[in-house]
Short mmCIF file of C-alpha atoms in Angstrom, two decimals:
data_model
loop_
_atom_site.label_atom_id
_atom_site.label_comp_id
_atom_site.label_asym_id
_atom_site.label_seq_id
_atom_site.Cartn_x
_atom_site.Cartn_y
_atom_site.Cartn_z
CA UNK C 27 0.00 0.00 0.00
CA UNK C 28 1.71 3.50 -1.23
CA UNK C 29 1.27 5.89 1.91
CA UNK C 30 -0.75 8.78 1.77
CA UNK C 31 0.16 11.76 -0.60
CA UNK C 32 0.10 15.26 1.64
CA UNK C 33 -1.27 17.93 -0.22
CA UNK C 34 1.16 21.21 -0.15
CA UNK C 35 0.20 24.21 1.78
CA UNK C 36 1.08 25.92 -1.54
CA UNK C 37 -2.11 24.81 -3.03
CA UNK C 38 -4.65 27.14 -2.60
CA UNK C 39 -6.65 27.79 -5.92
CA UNK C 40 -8.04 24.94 -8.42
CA UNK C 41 -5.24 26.39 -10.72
CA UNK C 42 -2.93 24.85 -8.24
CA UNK C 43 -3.68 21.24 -8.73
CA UNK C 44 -2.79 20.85 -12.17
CA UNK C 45 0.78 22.31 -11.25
CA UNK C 46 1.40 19.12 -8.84
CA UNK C 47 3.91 16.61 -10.17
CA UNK C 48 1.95 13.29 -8.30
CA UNK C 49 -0.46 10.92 -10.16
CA UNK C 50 -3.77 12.06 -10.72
CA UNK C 51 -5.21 9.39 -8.58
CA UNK C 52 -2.73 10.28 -5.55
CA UNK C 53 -4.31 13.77 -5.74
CA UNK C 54 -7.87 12.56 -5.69
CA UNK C 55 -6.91 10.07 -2.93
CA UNK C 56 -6.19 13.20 -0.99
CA UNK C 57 -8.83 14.92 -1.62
CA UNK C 58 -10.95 12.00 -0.42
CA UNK C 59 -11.88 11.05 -4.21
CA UNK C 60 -10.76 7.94 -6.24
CA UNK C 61 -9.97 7.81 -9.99
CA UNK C 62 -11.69 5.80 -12.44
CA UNK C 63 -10.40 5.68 -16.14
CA UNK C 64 -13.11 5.36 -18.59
CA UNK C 65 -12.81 4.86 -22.19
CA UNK C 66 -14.30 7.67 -24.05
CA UNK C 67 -17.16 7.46 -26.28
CA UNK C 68 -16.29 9.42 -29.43
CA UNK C 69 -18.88 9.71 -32.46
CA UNK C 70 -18.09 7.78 -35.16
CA UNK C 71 -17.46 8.57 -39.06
CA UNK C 72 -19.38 7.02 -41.79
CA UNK C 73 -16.25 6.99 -43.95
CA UNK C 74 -14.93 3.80 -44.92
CA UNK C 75 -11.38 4.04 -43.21
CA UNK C 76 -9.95 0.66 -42.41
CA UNK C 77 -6.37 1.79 -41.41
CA UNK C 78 -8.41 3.76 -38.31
CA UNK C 79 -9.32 0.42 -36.54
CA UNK C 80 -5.20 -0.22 -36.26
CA UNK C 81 -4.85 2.74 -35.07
CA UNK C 82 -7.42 2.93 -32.33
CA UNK C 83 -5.90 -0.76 -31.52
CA UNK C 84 -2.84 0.81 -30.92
CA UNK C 85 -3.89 3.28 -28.89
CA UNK C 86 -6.44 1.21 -26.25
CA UNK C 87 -3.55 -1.36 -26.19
CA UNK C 88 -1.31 1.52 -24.58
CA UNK C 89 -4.08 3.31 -22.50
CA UNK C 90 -3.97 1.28 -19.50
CA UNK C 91 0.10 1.54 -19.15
CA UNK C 92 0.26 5.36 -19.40
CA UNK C 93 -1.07 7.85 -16.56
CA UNK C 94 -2.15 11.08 -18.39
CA UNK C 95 -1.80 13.23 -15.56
CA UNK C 96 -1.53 16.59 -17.94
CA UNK C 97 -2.43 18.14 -20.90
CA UNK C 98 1.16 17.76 -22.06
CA UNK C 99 1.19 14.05 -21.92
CA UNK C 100 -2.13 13.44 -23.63
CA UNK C 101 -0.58 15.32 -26.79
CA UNK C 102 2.77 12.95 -26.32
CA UNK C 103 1.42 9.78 -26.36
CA UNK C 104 -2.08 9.88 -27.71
CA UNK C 105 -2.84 12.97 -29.74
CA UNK C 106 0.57 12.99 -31.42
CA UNK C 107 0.29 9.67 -32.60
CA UNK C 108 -3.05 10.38 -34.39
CA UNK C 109 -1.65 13.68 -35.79
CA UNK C 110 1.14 12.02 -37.01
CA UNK C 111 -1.17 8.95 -38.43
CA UNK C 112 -3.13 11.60 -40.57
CA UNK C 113 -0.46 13.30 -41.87
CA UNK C 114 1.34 10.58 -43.21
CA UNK C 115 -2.61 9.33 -44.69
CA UNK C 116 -3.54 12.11 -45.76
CA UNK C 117 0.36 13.84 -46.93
CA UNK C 118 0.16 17.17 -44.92
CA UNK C 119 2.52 18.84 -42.90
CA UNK C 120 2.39 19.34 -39.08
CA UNK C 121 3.68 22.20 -37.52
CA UNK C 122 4.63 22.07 -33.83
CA UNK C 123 5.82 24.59 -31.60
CA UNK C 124 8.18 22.47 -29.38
CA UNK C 125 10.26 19.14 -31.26
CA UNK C 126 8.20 15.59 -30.99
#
């Protein structure tokens, strides 16, 4: 059993949580909350696109080994992936602001 997580004293606006560096569910813990990951129900295309049911293989495969505890790590290992996946599809060109 991990022990508990102390919240900070430095924590004093909702803006504050997302700056903590602990798992989401160590936060929530603390707060007297658990965490449950759902998978999210996305509407569907009518477009026949059979190279879209790898890719969403792919990326449920990973979902249960990778904590998304910020915005910053959704776009690394699930958004960027699917970027990447369309550009190379569909021959566009991303353009980033920081290097993948």
């Amino acid at each position: 059993m991990r022990p508990p997580f102390p919240l900070p004293d430095s924590v004093t606006s909702f803006r504050d949580y997302f700056r903590l560096t602990a798992e989401s569910d160590r936060v929530a813990e603390a707060l007297g909350y658990s965490l449950t990951r759902l998978r999210a129900e996305l509407p569907q295309a009518d477009a026949d696109l059979p190279w879209v049911t790898e890719l969403q293989h792919r990326l449920e495969q990973s979902e249960p080994h990778v904590d998304v505890g910020s915005g910053q790590s959704q776009r690394e290992f699930f958004i960027a992936p699917v970027l990447i996946e369309l550009c190379v599809r569909f021959g566009v060109e991303l353009h980033s602001e920081y290097p993948f």
